[in-house]
PDB file of C-alpha atoms in Angstrom:
ATOM      1  CA  MET K 129      22.883  40.747  66.227  1.00 80.00           C
ATOM      2  CA  LYS K 130      21.099  41.139  62.897  1.00 93.00           C
ATOM      3  CA  PRO K 131      19.404  38.137  61.318  1.00 97.00           C
ATOM      4  CA  ARG K 132      21.888  36.166  59.255  1.00 98.00           C
ATOM      5  CA  LEU K 133      21.097  34.400  55.972  1.00 98.00           C
ATOM      6  CA  TYR K 134      23.433  31.605  54.931  1.00 98.00           C
ATOM      7  CA  GLN K 135      23.209  31.145  51.188  1.00 97.00           C
ATOM      8  CA  PHE K 136      24.612  30.079  47.859  1.00 95.00           C
ATOM      9  CA  VAL K 137      23.982  32.956  45.467  1.00 92.00           C
ATOM     10  CA  ALA K 138      23.151  30.460  42.704  1.00 92.00           C
ATOM     11  CA  SER K 139      20.277  28.926  44.692  1.00 95.00           C
ATOM     12  CA  PRO K 140      16.755  29.941  43.616  1.00 96.00           C
ATOM     13  CA  PHE K 141      15.499  29.284  47.128  1.00 98.00           C
ATOM     14  CA  CYS K 142      18.064  31.675  48.584  1.00 98.00           C
ATOM     15  CA  ALA K 143      17.015  34.320  46.055  1.00 96.00           C
ATOM     16  CA  LYS K 144      13.425  33.785  47.202  1.00 98.00           C
ATOM     17  CA  VAL K 145      14.376  34.318  50.854  1.00 98.00           C
ATOM     18  CA  ARG K 146      16.561  37.365  50.113  1.00 97.00           C
ATOM     19  CA  LYS K 147      13.672  39.048  48.362  1.00 97.00           C
ATOM     20  CA  LEU K 148      11.262  38.148  51.150  1.00 98.00           C
ATOM     21  CA  LEU K 149      13.600  39.760  53.671  1.00 98.00           C
ATOM     22  CA  GLU K 150      13.848  42.881  51.530  1.00 96.00           C
ATOM     23  CA  TYR K 151      10.073  43.032  51.089  1.00 97.00           C
ATOM     24  CA  LYS K 152       9.528  42.666  54.828  1.00 96.00           C
ATOM     25  CA  GLY K 153      12.130  45.349  55.541  1.00 95.00           C
ATOM     26  CA  VAL K 154      14.280  42.946  57.552  1.00 96.00           C
ATOM     27  CA  GLU K 155      17.927  43.942  57.368  1.00 96.00           C
ATOM     28  CA  ALA K 156      19.977  40.751  57.385  1.00 97.00           C
ATOM     29  CA  GLU K 157      23.625  39.869  57.069  1.00 97.00           C
ATOM     30  CA  ILE K 158      24.202  37.747  53.968  1.00 97.00           C
ATOM     31  CA  VAL K 159      26.772  34.983  54.415  1.00 97.00           C
ATOM     32  CA  GLU K 160      27.953  33.408  51.154  1.00 95.00           C
ATOM     33  CA  VAL K 161      28.825  29.873  52.207  1.00 95.00           C
ATOM     34  CA  ASP K 162      31.873  28.165  50.742  1.00 93.00           C
ATOM     35  CA  TYR K 163      30.317  25.563  48.457  1.00 92.00           C
ATOM     36  CA  LEU K 164      32.880  22.918  49.314  1.00 91.00           C
ATOM     37  CA  GLU K 165      33.537  23.383  53.026  1.00 91.00           C
ATOM     38  CA  ARG K 166      30.113  24.568  54.306  1.00 94.00           C
ATOM     39  CA  LYS K 167      31.475  24.933  57.827  1.00 93.00           C
ATOM     40  CA  GLU K 168      29.312  28.006  58.487  1.00 91.00           C
ATOM     41  CA  LEU K 169      26.199  25.964  57.726  1.00 93.00           C
ATOM     42  CA  LEU K 170      27.241  23.156  60.024  1.00 92.00           C
ATOM     43  CA  ALA K 171      27.972  25.573  62.845  1.00 94.00           C
ATOM     44  CA  ALA K 172      24.674  27.428  62.412  1.00 93.00           C
ATOM     45  CA  SER K 173      22.280  24.578  61.725  1.00 95.00           C
ATOM     46  CA  GLY K 174      24.002  21.200  62.049  1.00 94.00           C
ATOM     47  CA  GLN K 175      23.371  20.384  58.382  1.00 95.00           C
ATOM     48  CA  ILE K 176      24.690  21.483  54.954  1.00 92.00           C
ATOM     49  CA  MET K 177      21.664  22.680  52.968  1.00 95.00           C
ATOM     50  CA  VAL K 178      20.682  26.273  52.152  1.00 97.00           C
ATOM     51  CA  PRO K 179      18.929  28.569  52.816  1.00 98.00           C
ATOM     52  CA  VAL K 180      19.409  28.885  56.565  1.00 98.00           C
ATOM     53  CA  LEU K 181      18.202  31.945  58.460  1.00 98.00           C
ATOM     54  CA  THR K 182      19.319  32.690  62.012  1.00 98.00           C
ATOM     55  CA  LEU K 183      17.081  35.253  63.700  1.00 98.00           C
ATOM     56  CA  GLU K 184      18.051  37.858  66.278  1.00 95.00           C
ATOM     57  CA  SER K 185      16.556  35.609  68.953  1.00 96.00           C
ATOM     58  CA  GLY K 186      18.958  32.827  67.998  1.00 95.00           C
ATOM     59  CA  GLU K 187      16.202  30.753  66.373  1.00 97.00           C
ATOM     60  CA  THR K 188      17.537  28.981  63.276  1.00 98.00           C
ATOM     61  CA  LEU K 189      15.304  28.138  60.332  1.00 98.00           C
ATOM     62  CA  VAL K 190      16.053  25.758  57.469  1.00 98.00           C
ATOM     63  CA  ASP K 191      14.070  25.546  54.183  1.00 97.00           C
ATOM     64  CA  SER K 192      12.713  28.497  52.230  1.00 98.00           C
ATOM     65  CA  HIS K 193       9.052  27.677  52.903  1.00 98.00           C
ATOM     66  CA  ARG K 194       9.551  27.415  56.658  1.00 98.00           C
ATOM     67  CA  ILE K 195      11.508  30.664  56.575  1.00 99.00           C
ATOM     68  CA  ALA K 196       8.742  32.408  54.618  1.00 99.00           C
ATOM     69  CA  MET K 197       6.044  31.266  57.029  1.00 99.00           C
ATOM     70  CA  ARG K 198       8.041  32.274  60.096  1.00 99.00           C
ATOM     71  CA  LEU K 199       8.824  35.696  58.629  1.00 98.00           C
ATOM     72  CA  GLU K 200       5.110  36.179  58.020  1.00 98.00           C
ATOM     73  CA  GLU K 201       4.429  35.376  61.681  1.00 98.00           C
ATOM     74  CA  LEU K 202       7.102  37.757  62.946  1.00 98.00           C
ATOM     75  CA  TYR K 203       6.633  40.534  60.375  1.00 97.00           C
ATOM     76  CA  PRO K 204       3.010  40.361  59.183  1.00 97.00           C
ATOM     77  CA  ASP K 205       3.071  43.777  57.501  1.00 96.00           C
ATOM     78  CA  PRO K 206       3.456  43.844  54.553  1.00 96.00           C
ATOM     79  CA  THR K 207       1.822  40.473  54.154  1.00 97.00           C
ATOM     80  CA  ILE K 208       2.655  37.744  51.633  1.00 98.00           C
ATOM     81  CA  PHE K 209      -0.954  36.518  51.747  1.00 98.00           C
ATOM     82  CA  PRO K 210      -3.410  38.985  50.176  1.00 97.00           C
ATOM     83  CA  PRO K 211      -6.923  38.822  51.668  1.00 97.00           C
ATOM     84  CA  GLY K 212      -8.783  35.718  50.544  1.00 98.00           C
ATOM     85  CA  GLN K 213      -5.719  34.236  48.804  1.00 98.00           C
ATOM     86  CA  TYR K 214      -3.915  32.321  51.564  1.00 98.00           C
ATOM     87  CA  GLY K 215      -4.604  28.843  50.195  1.00 98.00           C
ATOM     88  CA  LEU K 216      -4.113  29.931  46.596  1.00 98.00           C
ATOM     89  CA  HIS K 217      -0.628  31.263  47.298  1.00 99.00           C
ATOM     90  CA  LEU K 218       0.337  28.137  49.237  1.00 99.00           C
ATOM     91  CA  VAL K 219      -0.731  25.924  46.322  1.00 99.00           C
ATOM     92  CA  LEU K 220       0.981  28.086  43.697  1.00 99.00           C
ATOM     93  CA  ALA K 221       4.213  28.420  45.683  1.00 99.00           C
ATOM     94  CA  ASN K 222       4.312  24.667  46.288  1.00 99.00           C
ATOM     95  CA  HIS K 223       3.818  24.036  42.562  1.00 99.00           C
ATOM     96  CA  ILE K 224       6.621  26.438  41.659  1.00 99.00           C
ATOM     97  CA  ASP K 225       9.013  25.032  44.272  1.00 98.00           C
ATOM     98  CA  HIS K 226       8.398  21.362  43.480  1.00 98.00           C
ATOM     99  CA  GLU K 227       7.158  21.117  39.881  1.00 98.00           C
ATOM    100  CA  ILE K 228       8.600  24.131  38.059  1.00 98.00           C
ATOM    101  CA  HIS K 229      11.944  24.100  39.886  1.00 98.00           C
ATOM    102  CA  PRO K 230      13.184  20.732  38.505  1.00 97.00           C
ATOM    103  CA  VAL K 231      12.432  21.803  34.934  1.00 97.00           C
ATOM    104  CA  LEU K 232      14.175  25.174  35.276  1.00 96.00           C
ATOM    105  CA  SER K 233      17.024  23.611  37.239  1.00 95.00           C
ATOM    106  CA  ARG K 234      17.893  21.328  34.336  1.00 96.00           C
ATOM    107  CA  ALA K 235      17.782  24.237  31.907  1.00 94.00           C
ATOM    108  CA  GLY K 236      20.034  26.353  34.118  1.00 92.00           C
ATOM    109  CA  LEU K 237      22.499  23.632  35.086  1.00 94.00           C
ATOM    110  CA  PRO K 238      25.130  24.480  32.435  1.00 93.00           C
ATOM    111  CA  ASP K 239      25.293  28.065  33.731  1.00 90.00           C
ATOM    112  CA  LYS K 240      25.527  26.873  37.340  1.00 91.00           C
ATOM    113  CA  LEU K 241      28.302  24.505  36.339  1.00 93.00           C
ATOM    114  CA  ALA K 242      30.172  27.435  34.770  1.00 90.00           C
ATOM    115  CA  HIS K 243      29.544  29.486  37.925  1.00 90.00           C
ATOM    116  CA  TYR K 244      31.245  26.897  40.125  1.00 92.00           C
ATOM    117  CA  ARG K 245      33.978  26.274  37.567  1.00 93.00           C
ATOM    118  CA  ARG K 246      35.009  29.906  37.980  1.00 91.00           C
ATOM    119  CA  GLN K 247      35.373  29.260  41.706  1.00 91.00           C
ATOM    120  CA  GLY K 248      37.858  26.463  41.090  1.00 94.00           C
ATOM    121  CA  PRO K 249      38.032  22.867  39.847  1.00 95.00           C
ATOM    122  CA  ASP K 250      37.334  21.454  43.313  1.00 96.00           C
ATOM    123  CA  ARG K 251      34.042  23.388  43.556  1.00 94.00           C
ATOM    124  CA  GLU K 252      33.027  22.310  40.068  1.00 95.00           C
ATOM    125  CA  ALA K 253      33.874  18.686  40.852  1.00 96.00           C
ATOM    126  CA  PHE K 254      31.842  18.775  44.065  1.00 96.00           C
ATOM    127  CA  PHE K 255      28.852  20.294  42.257  1.00 95.00           C
ATOM    128  CA  LYS K 256      29.007  17.483  39.683  1.00 96.00           C
ATOM    129  CA  LEU K 257      29.456  14.834  42.376  1.00 96.00           C
ATOM    130  CA  ILE K 258      26.309  15.938  44.217  1.00 95.00           C
ATOM    131  CA  ARG K 259      24.185  15.978  41.044  1.00 95.00           C
ATOM    132  CA  ASP K 260      25.561  12.712  39.699  1.00 94.00           C
ATOM    133  CA  SER K 261      25.013  10.937  43.025  1.00 95.00           C
ATOM    134  CA  ARG K 262      21.416  12.178  43.070  1.00 94.00           C
ATOM    135  CA  TYR K 263      20.458  11.695  39.418  1.00 95.00           C
ATOM    136  CA  GLY K 264      22.941   9.148  38.078  1.00 96.00           C
ATOM    137  CA  ALA K 265      26.450   9.105  36.647  1.00 95.00           C
ATOM    138  CA  GLY K 266      27.033  11.587  33.839  1.00 96.00           C
ATOM    139  CA  PHE K 267      23.970  13.687  34.705  1.00 97.00           C
ATOM    140  CA  CYS K 268      25.764  17.028  34.351  1.00 96.00           C
ATOM    141  CA  GLU K 269      27.252  16.075  30.994  1.00 97.00           C
ATOM    142  CA  ARG K 270      23.798  15.028  29.774  1.00 97.00           C
ATOM    143  CA  MET K 271      22.299  18.333  30.862  1.00 96.00           C
ATOM    144  CA  VAL K 272      24.995  20.228  28.959  1.00 96.00           C
ATOM    145  CA  ALA K 273      24.398  18.090  25.862  1.00 98.00           C
ATOM    146  CA  GLU K 274      20.614  18.506  26.155  1.00 97.00           C
ATOM    147  CA  ARG K 275      20.773  22.225  26.866  1.00 94.00           C
ATOM    148  CA  GLU K 276      18.580  23.403  24.005  1.00 95.00           C
ATOM    149  CA  ALA K 277      15.889  20.787  24.617  1.00 98.00           C
ATOM    150  CA  ASN K 278      15.875  21.549  28.340  1.00 96.00           C
ATOM    151  CA  TRP K 279      15.615  25.261  27.624  1.00 94.00           C
ATOM    152  CA  ASP K 280      12.598  24.635  25.395  1.00 96.00           C
ATOM    153  CA  ARG K 281      10.951  22.596  28.175  1.00 97.00           C
ATOM    154  CA  ALA K 282      11.621  25.383  30.654  1.00 96.00           C
ATOM    155  CA  MET K 283      10.014  27.970  28.400  1.00 96.00           C
ATOM    156  CA  GLU K 284       7.009  25.698  27.922  1.00 98.00           C
ATOM    157  CA  ALA K 285       6.671  25.335  31.708  1.00 98.00           C
ATOM    158  CA  LEU K 286       6.839  29.114  32.117  1.00 98.00           C
ATOM    159  CA  LEU K 287       4.285  29.888  29.410  1.00 98.00           C
ATOM    160  CA  PRO K 288       1.200  29.810  31.704  1.00 98.00           C
ATOM    161  CA  PHE K 289       2.933  32.278  34.025  1.00 99.00           C
ATOM    162  CA  GLU K 290       3.772  34.484  31.053  1.00 98.00           C
ATOM    163  CA  LYS K 291       0.140  34.526  29.938  1.00 98.00           C
ATOM    164  CA  GLN K 292      -0.994  35.511  33.428  1.00 98.00           C
ATOM    165  CA  LEU K 293       1.673  38.176  33.907  1.00 98.00           C
ATOM    166  CA  VAL K 294       0.956  39.884  30.598  1.00 98.00           C
ATOM    167  CA  ALA K 295      -2.417  40.803  32.060  1.00 97.00           C
ATOM    168  CA  SER K 296      -1.492  41.244  35.731  1.00 98.00           C
ATOM    169  CA  PRO K 297       1.485  42.725  37.620  1.00 97.00           C
ATOM    170  CA  PHE K 298       1.572  39.704  39.954  1.00 98.00           C
ATOM    171  CA  LEU K 299       0.323  36.133  39.723  1.00 98.00           C
ATOM    172  CA  THR K 300      -2.923  36.765  41.597  1.00 98.00           C
ATOM    173  CA  GLY K 301      -3.148  40.507  41.043  1.00 97.00           C
ATOM    174  CA  ARG K 302      -1.495  41.435  44.347  1.00 96.00           C
ATOM    175  CA  ILE K 303       2.001  40.472  45.447  1.00 97.00           C
ATOM    176  CA  GLY K 304       2.194  37.308  47.532  1.00 98.00           C
ATOM    177  CA  LEU K 305       4.210  34.215  48.408  1.00 99.00           C
ATOM    178  CA  ALA K 306       3.944  32.630  44.961  1.00 99.00           C
ATOM    179  CA  ASP K 307       5.521  35.701  43.359  1.00 99.00           C
ATOM    180  CA  PHE K 308       8.593  35.309  45.560  1.00 98.00           C
ATOM    181  CA  ALA K 309       8.807  31.627  44.669  1.00 99.00           C
ATOM    182  CA  LEU K 310       8.657  32.435  40.949  1.00 98.00           C
ATOM    183  CA  TYR K 311      11.155  35.279  41.311  1.00 97.00           C
ATOM    184  CA  GLY K 312      13.666  32.907  42.894  1.00 96.00           C
ATOM    185  CA  GLN K 313      13.425  30.453  40.019  1.00 96.00           C
ATOM    186  CA  LEU K 314      13.809  33.220  37.428  1.00 95.00           C
ATOM    187  CA  TYR K 315      16.768  34.711  39.314  1.00 91.00           C
ATOM    188  CA  SER K 316      18.564  31.391  39.106  1.00 83.00           C
ATOM    189  CA  LEU K 317      17.980  31.264  35.341  1.00 82.00           C
ATOM    190  CA  THR K 318      19.571  34.691  34.853  1.00 78.00           C
ATOM    191  CA  LEU K 319      22.591  33.905  37.044  1.00 73.00           C
ATOM    192  CA  THR K 320      25.371  34.292  34.494  1.00 58.00           C
ATOM    193  CA  GLY K 321      23.733  36.492  31.897  1.00 56.00           C
ATOM    194  CA  ASN K 322      24.232  33.841  29.221  1.00 47.00           C
ATOM    195  CA  ARG K 323      20.555  32.971  29.363  1.00 54.00           C
ATOM    196  CA  ALA K 324      18.035  35.691  30.108  1.00 76.00           C
ATOM    197  CA  ILE K 325      14.263  35.632  30.109  1.00 88.00           C
ATOM    198  CA  PRO K 326      13.548  35.800  26.373  1.00 88.00           C
ATOM    199  CA  ALA K 327      12.159  38.913  24.730  1.00 89.00           C
ATOM    200  CA  ASP K 328       9.069  37.014  23.589  1.00 93.00           C
ATOM    201  CA  MET K 329       8.033  36.672  27.243  1.00 95.00           C
ATOM    202  CA  PRO K 330       7.438  40.355  28.077  1.00 96.00           C
ATOM    203  CA  GLY K 331       5.147  39.546  30.990  1.00 97.00           C
ATOM    204  CA  LEU K 332       7.819  37.528  32.776  1.00 96.00           C
ATOM    205  CA  ARG K 333      10.510  40.073  31.961  1.00 94.00           C
ATOM    206  CA  ALA K 334       8.425  42.913  33.393  1.00 95.00           C
ATOM    207  CA  PHE K 335       7.520  40.806  36.435  1.00 96.00           C
ATOM    208  CA  PHE K 336      11.157  39.949  37.145  1.00 95.00           C
ATOM    209  CA  GLY K 337      12.153  43.601  36.920  1.00 93.00           C
ATOM    210  CA  ARG K 338       9.251  44.598  39.146  1.00 95.00           C
ATOM    211  CA  MET K 339      10.240  42.061  41.807  1.00 95.00           C
ATOM    212  CA  ASP K 340      13.927  42.861  41.487  1.00 91.00           C
ATOM    213  CA  ARG K 341      13.288  46.555  42.135  1.00 91.00           C
ATOM    214  CA  ILE K 342      11.903  45.841  45.593  1.00 87.00           C
ATOM    215  CA  SER K 343      15.597  46.376  46.328  1.00 67.00           C
ATOM    216  CA  ALA K 344      18.772  45.516  44.478  1.00 42.00           C
ATOM    217  CA  ALA K 345      19.614  41.805  44.413  1.00 43.00           C
ATOM    218  CA  PRO K 346      23.247  41.007  45.272  1.00 43.00           C
ATOM    219  CA  GLU K 347      25.553  40.461  42.348  1.00 42.00           C
ATOM    220  CA  PRO K 348      27.004  36.955  41.946  1.00 41.00           C
ATOM    221  CA  PRO K 349      30.666  36.828  42.993  1.00 40.00           C
ATOM    222  CA  ALA K 350      33.211  36.974  40.159  1.00 35.00           C
TER     223      ALA K 350
END
């Protein structure tokens, strides 16, 4: 049995893992989990969060960082840790996953809301319920109302990466874990096509295209 990745296509952490699998040359079955039911996730991992990767051995991994580290153990070539940059990539990837992600998530929430609305009112309602229970009643409506301000904050957060990527093809010169973390966050921002990486960030645009061409990313379902 091939490795199996359980995902939501809108998740930046699933995009990160997909690209890691492609980079490592690991052919995996992609399972798009029903956002409302999540029965595949429960059966595979006993919980309802993505990403989940089940390996050929039957080992099941939850969390994009754990998946990345295990893939590096099992498939060390090509590596995600250039020589002398192990700690640097861990620090950068952690910063992207935990500090940059919340800022970009707020900016991209209106597009994610539209994504789940197209799947049906029950999916949209469940998406809103999860966010509102985590961040307070009316959170989704506030994010829609504050869309422009949140977008400006996201671009400000991305500016240091833009400055680096204008001068370098990857964040530390050679491709590594942090690049996959950043790719995942950018993929989530471009989910619907309504908001793309702006033209005045050519470094990020070129970087995203460079990462995307490792192999074609799956198209979001209609």
